[in-house]
Tab-separated table of C-alpha atoms in Angstrom:
chain	number	residue	atom	x	y	z
A	1	UNK	CA	79.023	98.528	65.874
A	2	UNK	CA	82.592	97.354	68.224
A	3	UNK	CA	81.249	99.018	72.152
A	4	UNK	CA	83.586	101.443	73.424
A	5	UNK	CA	85.298	100.358	76.164
A	6	UNK	CA	84.228	103.590	79.135
A	7	UNK	CA	87.617	105.685	79.763
A	8	UNK	CA	90.245	104.814	82.319
A	9	UNK	CA	90.684	106.235	85.611
A	10	UNK	CA	93.760	108.018	86.073
A	11	UNK	CA	95.062	106.369	88.736
A	12	UNK	CA	95.253	103.198	87.047
A	13	UNK	CA	96.590	105.113	83.559
A	14	UNK	CA	99.850	106.080	86.189
A	15	UNK	CA	99.784	102.894	87.401
A	16	UNK	CA	100.461	101.038	84.009
A	17	UNK	CA	102.689	103.842	82.652
A	18	UNK	CA	104.504	103.440	86.411
A	19	UNK	CA	104.358	99.813	85.374
A	20	UNK	CA	106.166	100.157	82.168
A	21	UNK	CA	108.174	102.577	83.091
A	22	UNK	CA	110.441	100.081	85.688
A	23	UNK	CA	111.985	98.090	83.135
A	24	UNK	CA	112.991	100.709	81.167
A	25	UNK	CA	115.249	102.667	84.203
A	26	UNK	CA	116.536	99.030	84.883
A	27	UNK	CA	117.618	99.269	81.303
A	28	UNK	CA	118.582	102.496	81.013
A	29	UNK	CA	120.669	102.286	84.211
A	30	UNK	CA	122.300	99.204	83.427
A	31	UNK	CA	123.789	100.341	79.950
A	32	UNK	CA	124.449	103.596	81.305
A	33	UNK	CA	122.000	105.207	78.773
A	34	UNK	CA	119.896	107.062	81.677
A	35	UNK	CA	121.161	109.475	83.959
A	36	UNK	CA	121.272	108.852	87.545
A	37	UNK	CA	119.299	112.101	88.100
A	38	UNK	CA	117.192	111.171	85.079
A	39	UNK	CA	116.099	107.508	86.396
A	40	UNK	CA	115.298	109.170	89.796
A	41	UNK	CA	113.059	111.113	88.333
A	42	UNK	CA	111.299	108.678	86.716
A	43	UNK	CA	111.698	106.548	90.152
A	44	UNK	CA	109.858	109.326	91.383
A	45	UNK	CA	106.709	109.374	88.730
A	46	UNK	CA	106.331	105.625	89.125
A	47	UNK	CA	106.678	106.140	93.370
A	48	UNK	CA	103.999	108.991	93.935
A	49	UNK	CA	102.108	106.477	91.611
A	50	UNK	CA	101.987	103.629	94.367
A	51	UNK	CA	101.855	106.505	97.363
A	52	UNK	CA	97.840	105.840	98.064
A	53	UNK	CA	96.205	102.637	99.233
A	54	UNK	CA	93.615	100.895	96.096
A	55	UNK	CA	90.660	99.036	96.777
A	56	UNK	CA	90.152	97.152	93.469
A	57	UNK	CA	92.283	93.695	93.512
A	58	UNK	CA	93.873	94.250	89.930
A	59	UNK	CA	94.922	98.230	91.023
A	60	UNK	CA	96.786	96.758	94.099
A	61	UNK	CA	97.926	93.984	92.902
A	62	UNK	CA	100.601	96.421	89.940
A	63	UNK	CA	100.687	98.873	92.547
A	64	UNK	CA	102.751	95.497	94.166
A	65	UNK	CA	104.452	94.717	91.043
A	66	UNK	CA	105.504	98.625	90.566
A	67	UNK	CA	106.335	99.139	94.207
A	68	UNK	CA	108.503	96.009	93.666
A	69	UNK	CA	110.715	97.587	91.079
A	70	UNK	CA	110.784	100.454	92.727
A	71	UNK	CA	111.863	98.279	95.339
A	72	UNK	CA	114.827	97.311	93.058
A	73	UNK	CA	115.280	100.593	91.177
A	74	UNK	CA	116.344	102.407	94.829
A	75	UNK	CA	119.062	99.566	95.066
A	76	UNK	CA	120.734	99.923	91.596
A	77	UNK	CA	120.748	103.664	92.573
A	78	UNK	CA	122.551	103.614	95.228
A	79	UNK	CA	124.937	101.213	94.230
A	80	UNK	CA	125.804	104.141	91.151
A	81	UNK	CA	125.397	106.960	93.439
C-alpha cells in the first residue's frame, strides 16, 4: 500500500497556485485574451500570497519566484493602462 503524503499547509498551496498563475497572466496580457481588470485581480491574489515571511527555504524561494513574476506583471499592466 502506498504511503499517503501529509496534507500541504495552506500557505504552500497558495504559493504553488500563485506560481502557476504568473505565466497564465503574462500570456493572457501578451495575447490580449485577459482583461486588465482580471489580470489585476489575479495579480492581487499572487501579491497576497507573498505578503508574509517564510521560514522554510523552499517556500522562500518559491515566494521570491512569484515576487519576480509579479514585478514583470506590474510592468506589463502599467504599460497597458
